[in-house]
Amino acid sequence: MASNSEKAAQQQQDGDAAASSSSAPTQTTPLLGSKTSTTEHLDEFSSLPARDAAILREQVEVPDVTASFFSMFRYVTPIDTFMLVTATVAGVLEGTARPLMTLVFGALTQTFTDYFRYNPYDNQIFANGTYHDIYFNGTYFNGTAYNGTESSWSSSEYDYNAYQDFMENYLSPEDFQRRVNSLVLFFVYIAVGDVLLSYIQMFVFIDRGEVLSSRIREHYLKATLKQNIGYFDRLGSGEVTTRISADTLLIQDAISEKIGFIISNLTTFFVAFGIGFALSYRLTFIMTSIAVFVLTTFFLSSGKMVKFYKLALGGVSTGGSLAEEVLSSVRNVQAFGIQERLVMKYDKFLALSEKYAVKAGLAAGVMTGTMWLGVFANDALAFWQGSRFLARGELSVLRVITILMAMVQGTYAIANISPHVRSISNGMAAASKIYQTIDRASVIDSSDKSGRRLDSAQGDIELRGVRFIYPSRPNVTVLDDFNLKIKAGSTVALVGASGSGKSTIVGLLERFYKPLDGQVMLDGVDINELNIHWLRSQIALVSQEPTLFSCSVFENVAYGLIGTPYERVSEIEKRKMVVEACMQANAMSFIETLPEGLDTNVGERGFLMSGGQKQRIAIARAIVGNPKILLLDEATSALDTKSEGVVQEALDRASKNRTTIVIAHRLSTIKDATCIVVMRRGQILESGSHNELLAKKGEYFQLVDAQKIHQQKAELIAELQSHVHEVVESSSSASGSLEISSIDEDEKALDDSASEDKSETDKLLSLQRTKTAKSLALHKTHTEKSVASIAAARIVDNRAAEEAGRRQYGFFETVAFILDLATPEVKYNLVGATFSGILGLSYPCLGLFYGRCVEAFRSYPQDTAYMLREVDTFAGLFFMLACVSFISALISLSLFAFAGQKLVRRIRLMTLRQMLRMDISFFDRDENTTGSLTSTLSRDAQAVDGLSGTTLGQILSSLMIVVSSVTLALIISWNLGLVCTACVPLMLAAGFYRFYILAKFNRKNQKSHEGSAAFACEATSAIRTVATLTLEDEVLEKYHEGLAKIIVSNRPATHYSAFLYGLAQGMVYFIMALAYWYGSLFIRRREYTIFQFYVTFMAVVFGSQSAGIMFSYAPDMGKAFQAAQNIKALFELQPQIDTWSDEGDVPQNVQGEVVFKNVHFRYPTRPQVPVLRGLNLRIKPGQFAALVGSSGCGKSTTIGLMEQFYSPLAGQILLDGHDISLFNINEYRKQIALVSQEPTLYAGTLRENVMLGSTVPVTQEQVETACKQANIHDFIMSLPDGYDTLAGSKGMLLSGGQKQRIAIARALIRNPTILLLDEATSALDSESEKVVQAALDAAAKGRTTISVAHRLSTIQKADIIFVFENGRVLESGTHQELLANKSKYYELVQMQALEASE
């Protein structure tokens, strides 16, 4: 573990260095590798005619929306308005409590000073800083005789009238106590009201914030789902996840309890100034200058904060799209070992976000520092100017102190607002991004209710003079004056090279895009006039890459009924229709073997199903609703030959009486079509039936010839059949030698008896099948139980270990973890903490200075000069304190913002690294969907910022305030200090318990929102499927239900939290009441001076009030605490197959011999389903081996085990005689290149995508060579930007065939020893396939190649072909040998024969 941590730390340092040395992307870089901004992209249309440019621009243009504060409340209902108004009134009344407190405070201060000043029976008076004997006309006031020589006062200094005034203002101890007691009760009344009002406003704002943010989430998802497809060509689904999970939380923060804080503090500000003007407009007006300065700085700084946070969010969301791409293709990432390269690309966006977030933090530092400057400058000015008004007899002590406290409370209220303004700023910035989508008027709006609905669709389709350009590639014309008529009920096949415009026609029929010219007609009506929802409900589409949703098989198929007359039928009827559709699609055979049959969950994007199984479910979904028009875009490309034959027959039946358009590269699927249209570069080359086109010997003939499987001559068949027993014997030996060695004597006897009878071919072949079946049965008898027990034990142990690892971490353990992560910035944090500590000493200083100033007021009116001198001195010290506090706040918050953003960036980087480190089984689990992980990546790192920056500065200064204030109080007056201090824990406990409740609540809340974010991400990732199936309303309804449950379940925690907040707020006034009452007892007995009382009171009570503000950050702290626990739990996970490990042997002189020896395997997420059941095969160095068989038989699993995505449960996989589990995983994977069934490209240029395949730096020449071998070079060079052309999110700007050829080029540039081809040519047209296959054949020379194929023409030249069935090898041999067997492989070949129909 230590070595891994060191390695991670080194990677982080390398990453930071690389990021700092690389040039940062532009502020609005839309996609990785882009050299231009979004605005400059839009300028690409300027080269087109104005009309064309307008049509294309409106499909991708996004309005620039600047959200105002009130726009975040755009979805309020009358009930919401009533509740929010109620909460606002409660907030206003609660905010009034603090200024009212100043009236009570001023009256009590006047009472205290009067009691000390007017006390003739004490024989002394306070003047000139000391007590003096009181003497008039030769006697003391107490009547004692005096000889007239010892007095320090002359009788002329005072007269009898002064004595009379003196006596009138005299307060007896009893009167003093009664007056204090009555005034103290007002504190109690204020406290009770504050508890109630704080609870009301806090509960309502938090609850309504949750409700309104949920509505924004729903409207955002609704707006996203209704956008035209061109909008998504420049938008990654990861961005949608970031917006709906992280950004909506920012809005929720902005419209929840933060509003309550701001309302109450603003009220305090205005009421305080109102009281000030009522008592003395002149003094208040003078002090207003400071408030104006503070407010001016406040608004200027907040404007900068909004600007910088908006830019920071842009970097995070764009990076989120890249992260989503990477996580959704984690198998490809690990296979090529490109984790670190992609992480560093992600880091470029984090660097951009960090840059602007630090600037925003600096603005926050300026703003907060100015608030502190205003607070203490207010004290300085009030005492300095107030003492002068007092000296002139224009104001009383009550008025001066009340105005002072009111102005301090008012300015301090603004200071309290400043941290929360950041949340408002973040919310407005996030709302601007979200409202851009919500306010965007989609040019093709799927939610639009207008448009014609035909009584019945016949299915006549016509494309008339259509000209089309993709908005994302405005310089490439895809269709030009394209004309095509399709009669109702006919089947038309579109064939041609990749990029010829076949899939574009499907997109136009579905109204995914707008053509520049021409019309697309349905039954003679322009589809632009038709209601889009109705139009799409008449069409069923099965696309090239099938998309399933994370729910059961039944639900996935039943989605095909939405928008049809069968949508509202009963559950029983639906299930009946689903079963029938699945049988037609040849899917029931494998569905019945699933653990829960139709109710089995297919996993995120159907990852628990094989490619063929997914495709068959998708076909069932398409035909279940009996659509009028059927669009098959490579509908059978992922099916094995046997399934394809059955499904094709089903599709042929389904095509009867409906219009069917088939796009196919595998020509065997369309030979029975009514009409076949051959296309190239947006033009029709020829059209006709299969036989007509073959007779022409034109383009179609060449395509067929390219796919023709060369059957052996009749003579060769006869010859092989005469020696068939030799072929069978060798075949049996090749496929079963390893297996036989593990079987007992009974099986050997069976083998012997089977080999004796070789008289007739049919008997022999029959016996071969019998032998195989019995062999497998015997093998199952001896191994199935042991393997099952191994599987169960290993998987249960692994999951138990992980569950044990997911323990709850303690508070200090979690904080220690965060501090450990922040080690690189320790010096910044220490300096920031030091200045926060200095800022925290401000309240003890306030107590000292305040006490001396009030003490000085006692000498008025006896010694005004002394009072003015004393007040001037401490007013100067107050101003010095203001300057020190400003500098301390500015430095501490700026440093914490810098360190905090560094930490956020590091956490995001380390989190993505750790995720990519995990083995594939981690990503197979339901809780680790791509959407959930992307959401975690975006949200948790940002949440940790709740314990850094402004919040951390406030927490540290608050802690220093409490410690230093209590210490000073105990020194000055220990018994009063003890009583006041004893109350502080009560207030802090209320705040801390609220923090605990919120932390627990956030744990639960997070899981709920993770699920909803993952659901939204899944829907937007499959937007074409959602649009085609008209699932928008269904998706929104499910999303709404999920959010509604979250809101209801969160309410109890909100009640507790709001009540505890109210209790903490009211506790301040209870403590004030206690402090004044208890302190008055000592004052009454003259045990304490006013100075001692006020130092203790101001330091402890006001200090603890300030410290209590720390717990207004409880929600942020709760989220940060939970996020830190999540991150710590993730970081402590140890994958079984660890790419960070340096352990293991380095393969030397790899020859490429691959052996599977009795391999058993079950997927960890489905331990009850055996996949490989004793697989044995041997591939010699340099051989081209092909794996064929039905879907789900274990072919792709074999590829996954070769890549060490999983570890087998039993048996061994050997490379050159060495167990691959003993190799270092990274060095081992360098020997392998993978081209998967569904090609994965990343946002960036085509050059960057190809270069990702190489483990060492490569030249442009090498890139071009690899692309030439993959037959993609010419296409790339035909693009305006050549190799600098952007691939788009997930390669979305390229066709399927183009993406696959880029993926092949990426594999070839790796120069691997072993090449794994998992349906590598499935997406290629015949013309490209012929060239690419020749390139792959050439590339296979000198290296071992393992190819999984359903299209048998691609593997007929293989050195050895393994035929899989039920997780074992059924037979093996060359193409000719297996044909001679006339067994399973022979049947598959016959199904794919491409001879002309007679």
Short mmCIF file of N, CA and C in Angstrom, two decimals, residues 944-1026:
data_model
loop_
_atom_site.label_atom_id
_atom_site.label_comp_id
_atom_site.label_asym_id
_atom_site.label_seq_id
_atom_site.Cartn_x
_atom_site.Cartn_y
_atom_site.Cartn_z
N VAL A 944 -15.53 18.75 -0.72
CA VAL A 944 -14.41 18.85 0.22
C VAL A 944 -13.97 20.31 0.36
N ASP A 945 -14.24 21.10 -0.67
CA ASP A 945 -13.93 22.53 -0.60
C ASP A 945 -14.73 23.20 0.52
N GLY A 946 -15.79 22.52 1.01
CA GLY A 946 -16.55 23.04 2.14
C GLY A 946 -15.76 23.05 3.44
N LEU A 947 -14.61 22.38 3.45
CA LEU A 947 -13.72 22.44 4.61
C LEU A 947 -12.42 23.17 4.26
N SER A 948 -12.48 24.00 3.25
CA SER A 948 -11.30 24.78 2.88
C SER A 948 -11.77 26.18 2.46
N GLY A 949 -10.83 27.01 2.05
CA GLY A 949 -11.19 28.34 1.58
C GLY A 949 -11.86 29.18 2.66
N THR A 950 -12.93 29.87 2.28
CA THR A 950 -13.64 30.77 3.20
C THR A 950 -14.10 30.02 4.45
N THR A 951 -14.61 28.82 4.27
CA THR A 951 -15.14 28.05 5.39
C THR A 951 -14.04 27.69 6.38
N LEU A 952 -12.92 27.19 5.88
CA LEU A 952 -11.82 26.81 6.76
C LEU A 952 -11.30 28.02 7.52
N GLY A 953 -11.17 29.16 6.83
CA GLY A 953 -10.72 30.37 7.50
C GLY A 953 -11.65 30.77 8.63
N GLN A 954 -12.96 30.68 8.37
CA GLN A 954 -13.95 31.03 9.40
C GLN A 954 -13.88 30.06 10.57
N ILE A 955 -13.74 28.77 10.29
CA ILE A 955 -13.68 27.77 11.36
C ILE A 955 -12.47 27.99 12.26
N LEU A 956 -11.30 28.20 11.66
CA LEU A 956 -10.09 28.38 12.45
C LEU A 956 -10.14 29.67 13.27
N SER A 957 -10.61 30.75 12.65
CA SER A 957 -10.70 32.01 13.41
C SER A 957 -11.73 31.89 14.53
N SER A 958 -12.83 31.16 14.27
CA SER A 958 -13.85 30.96 15.31
C SER A 958 -13.29 30.17 16.48
N LEU A 959 -12.52 29.13 16.19
CA LEU A 959 -11.89 28.35 17.26
C LEU A 959 -10.94 29.21 18.08
N MET A 960 -10.16 30.05 17.41
CA MET A 960 -9.24 30.94 18.12
C MET A 960 -10.01 31.95 18.97
N ILE A 961 -11.14 32.43 18.43
CA ILE A 961 -11.97 33.37 19.19
C ILE A 961 -12.42 32.74 20.50
N VAL A 962 -12.92 31.50 20.42
CA VAL A 962 -13.44 30.83 21.62
C VAL A 962 -12.32 30.63 22.64
N VAL A 963 -11.20 30.07 22.19
CA VAL A 963 -10.09 29.77 23.11
C VAL A 963 -9.53 31.04 23.75
N SER A 964 -9.24 32.02 22.92
CA SER A 964 -8.62 33.25 23.45
C SER A 964 -9.60 34.03 24.32
N SER A 965 -10.88 34.06 23.93
CA SER A 965 -11.88 34.80 24.70
C SER A 965 -12.08 34.17 26.08
N VAL A 966 -12.20 32.86 26.10
CA VAL A 966 -12.39 32.16 27.38
C VAL A 966 -11.16 32.36 28.27
N THR A 967 -9.97 32.25 27.70
CA THR A 967 -8.74 32.44 28.47
C THR A 967 -8.69 33.84 29.08
N LEU A 968 -8.98 34.86 28.26
CA LEU A 968 -8.96 36.24 28.76
C LEU A 968 -10.00 36.44 29.86
N ALA A 969 -11.21 35.87 29.66
CA ALA A 969 -12.29 36.03 30.64
C ALA A 969 -11.90 35.42 31.97
N LEU A 970 -11.28 34.25 31.94
CA LEU A 970 -10.88 33.59 33.18
C LEU A 970 -9.78 34.37 33.90
N ILE A 971 -8.94 35.05 33.14
CA ILE A 971 -7.87 35.85 33.75
C ILE A 971 -8.45 37.11 34.39
N ILE A 972 -9.37 37.76 33.69
CA ILE A 972 -9.90 39.05 34.16
C ILE A 972 -10.87 38.85 35.31
N SER A 973 -11.81 37.94 35.15
CA SER A 973 -12.81 37.70 36.21
C SER A 973 -13.22 36.24 36.16
N TRP A 974 -12.55 35.44 36.95
CA TRP A 974 -12.65 33.99 36.78
C TRP A 974 -14.03 33.41 37.04
N ASN A 975 -14.74 33.92 38.08
CA ASN A 975 -16.04 33.30 38.38
C ASN A 975 -17.11 33.68 37.36
N LEU A 976 -17.15 34.96 36.94
CA LEU A 976 -18.08 35.34 35.88
C LEU A 976 -17.67 34.67 34.57
N GLY A 977 -16.38 34.59 34.35
CA GLY A 977 -15.88 33.93 33.14
C GLY A 977 -16.27 32.47 33.09
N LEU A 978 -16.22 31.78 34.24
CA LEU A 978 -16.60 30.37 34.28
C LEU A 978 -18.06 30.17 33.93
N VAL A 979 -18.93 31.03 34.48
CA VAL A 979 -20.37 30.89 34.21
C VAL A 979 -20.65 31.14 32.73
N CYS A 980 -20.05 32.20 32.17
CA CYS A 980 -20.27 32.51 30.74
C CYS A 980 -19.71 31.39 29.87
N THR A 981 -18.52 30.92 30.24
CA THR A 981 -17.87 29.88 29.43
C THR A 981 -18.67 28.58 29.48
N ALA A 982 -19.28 28.30 30.63
CA ALA A 982 -20.06 27.07 30.78
C ALA A 982 -21.24 27.04 29.83
N CYS A 983 -21.71 28.23 29.45
CA CYS A 983 -22.85 28.29 28.52
C CYS A 983 -22.42 28.09 27.07
N VAL A 984 -21.18 28.41 26.77
CA VAL A 984 -20.71 28.33 25.38
C VAL A 984 -20.86 26.91 24.81
N PRO A 985 -20.46 25.87 25.58
CA PRO A 985 -20.63 24.51 25.03
C PRO A 985 -22.05 24.17 24.65
N LEU A 986 -23.02 24.76 25.37
CA LEU A 986 -24.42 24.49 25.02
C LEU A 986 -24.72 24.96 23.60
N MET A 987 -24.26 26.18 23.30
CA MET A 987 -24.49 26.73 21.97
C MET A 987 -23.71 25.94 20.92
N LEU A 988 -22.44 25.65 21.25
CA LEU A 988 -21.62 24.91 20.29
C LEU A 988 -22.15 23.49 20.10
N ALA A 989 -22.68 22.89 21.18
CA ALA A 989 -23.21 21.54 21.09
C ALA A 989 -24.41 21.50 20.16
N ALA A 990 -25.27 22.53 20.27
CA ALA A 990 -26.43 22.59 19.37
C ALA A 990 -25.96 22.66 17.92
N GLY A 991 -24.92 23.49 17.69
CA GLY A 991 -24.38 23.59 16.33
C GLY A 991 -23.73 22.31 15.87
N PHE A 992 -22.99 21.67 16.79
CA PHE A 992 -22.28 20.45 16.41
C PHE A 992 -23.25 19.31 16.15
N TYR A 993 -24.30 19.22 16.97
CA TYR A 993 -25.27 18.16 16.75
C TYR A 993 -26.00 18.36 15.43
N ARG A 994 -26.21 19.61 15.09
CA ARG A 994 -26.81 19.90 13.77
C ARG A 994 -25.87 19.41 12.67
N PHE A 995 -24.61 19.65 12.86
CA PHE A 995 -23.60 19.18 11.90
C PHE A 995 -23.65 17.65 11.78
N TYR A 996 -23.81 16.98 12.90
CA TYR A 996 -23.88 15.51 12.90
C TYR A 996 -25.12 15.04 12.14
N ILE A 997 -26.26 15.69 12.44
CA ILE A 997 -27.50 15.32 11.74
C ILE A 997 -27.35 15.51 10.24
N LEU A 998 -26.74 16.65 9.85
CA LEU A 998 -26.59 16.93 8.42
C LEU A 998 -25.62 15.97 7.76
N ALA A 999 -24.57 15.58 8.47
CA ALA A 999 -23.61 14.62 7.89
C ALA A 999 -24.30 13.28 7.61
N LYS A 1000 -25.10 12.85 8.56
CA LYS A 1000 -25.85 11.59 8.40
C LYS A 1000 -26.86 11.72 7.27
N PHE A 1001 -27.52 12.87 7.24
CA PHE A 1001 -28.52 13.14 6.21
C PHE A 1001 -27.88 13.18 4.82
N ASN A 1002 -26.69 13.78 4.75
CA ASN A 1002 -26.01 13.89 3.45
C ASN A 1002 -25.56 12.54 2.92
N ARG A 1003 -25.20 11.63 3.84
CA ARG A 1003 -24.82 10.27 3.39
C ARG A 1003 -25.97 9.61 2.66
N LYS A 1004 -27.15 9.74 3.27
CA LYS A 1004 -28.33 9.15 2.66
C LYS A 1004 -28.72 9.88 1.38
N ASN A 1005 -28.65 11.22 1.46
CA ASN A 1005 -29.05 12.05 0.33
C ASN A 1005 -28.17 11.80 -0.89
N GLN A 1006 -26.88 11.59 -0.61
CA GLN A 1006 -25.94 11.42 -1.71
C GLN A 1006 -26.28 10.18 -2.53
N LYS A 1007 -26.55 9.07 -1.84
CA LYS A 1007 -26.85 7.84 -2.56
C LYS A 1007 -28.10 8.01 -3.42
N SER A 1008 -29.08 8.73 -2.86
CA SER A 1008 -30.31 8.96 -3.61
C SER A 1008 -30.04 9.76 -4.87
N HIS A 1009 -29.28 10.86 -4.72
CA HIS A 1009 -29.00 11.71 -5.87
C HIS A 1009 -28.05 11.05 -6.87
N GLU A 1010 -27.19 10.16 -6.37
CA GLU A 1010 -26.31 9.42 -7.28
C GLU A 1010 -27.14 8.60 -8.24
N GLY A 1011 -28.16 7.92 -7.67
CA GLY A 1011 -29.01 7.09 -8.52
C GLY A 1011 -29.75 7.91 -9.56
N SER A 1012 -30.30 9.06 -9.15
CA SER A 1012 -31.04 9.89 -10.09
C SER A 1012 -30.12 10.48 -11.15
N ALA A 1013 -28.89 10.86 -10.75
CA ALA A 1013 -27.93 11.41 -11.71
C ALA A 1013 -27.51 10.35 -12.71
N ALA A 1014 -27.31 9.12 -12.23
CA ALA A 1014 -26.94 8.03 -13.12
C ALA A 1014 -28.06 7.75 -14.13
N PHE A 1015 -29.30 7.81 -13.64
CA PHE A 1015 -30.45 7.58 -14.52
C PHE A 1015 -30.51 8.65 -15.62
N ALA A 1016 -30.30 9.91 -15.22
CA ALA A 1016 -30.33 11.00 -16.20
C ALA A 1016 -29.18 10.87 -17.19
N CYS A 1017 -28.02 10.49 -16.68
CA CYS A 1017 -26.85 10.32 -17.55
C CYS A 1017 -27.10 9.21 -18.57
N GLU A 1018 -27.70 8.12 -18.09
CA GLU A 1018 -27.98 7.00 -18.98
C GLU A 1018 -28.94 7.42 -20.09
N ALA A 1019 -29.96 8.20 -19.71
CA ALA A 1019 -30.95 8.64 -20.71
C ALA A 1019 -30.33 9.55 -21.75
N THR A 1020 -29.50 10.51 -21.30
CA THR A 1020 -28.91 11.46 -22.25
C THR A 1020 -27.81 10.82 -23.08
N SER A 1021 -27.12 9.82 -22.51
CA SER A 1021 -26.10 9.11 -23.28
C SER A 1021 -26.74 8.36 -24.45
N ALA A 1022 -27.95 7.92 -24.23
CA ALA A 1022 -28.66 7.16 -25.27
C ALA A 1022 -29.77 8.01 -25.88
N ILE A 1023 -29.46 9.27 -26.15
CA ILE A 1023 -30.50 10.21 -26.57
C ILE A 1023 -31.17 9.78 -27.87
N ARG A 1024 -30.42 9.19 -28.78
CA ARG A 1024 -31.04 8.75 -30.05
C ARG A 1024 -32.05 7.66 -29.80
N THR A 1025 -31.70 6.72 -28.91
CA THR A 1025 -32.64 5.64 -28.59
C THR A 1025 -33.86 6.20 -27.89
N VAL A 1026 -33.65 7.11 -26.95
CA VAL A 1026 -34.77 7.72 -26.23
C VAL A 1026 -35.69 8.46 -27.20
#
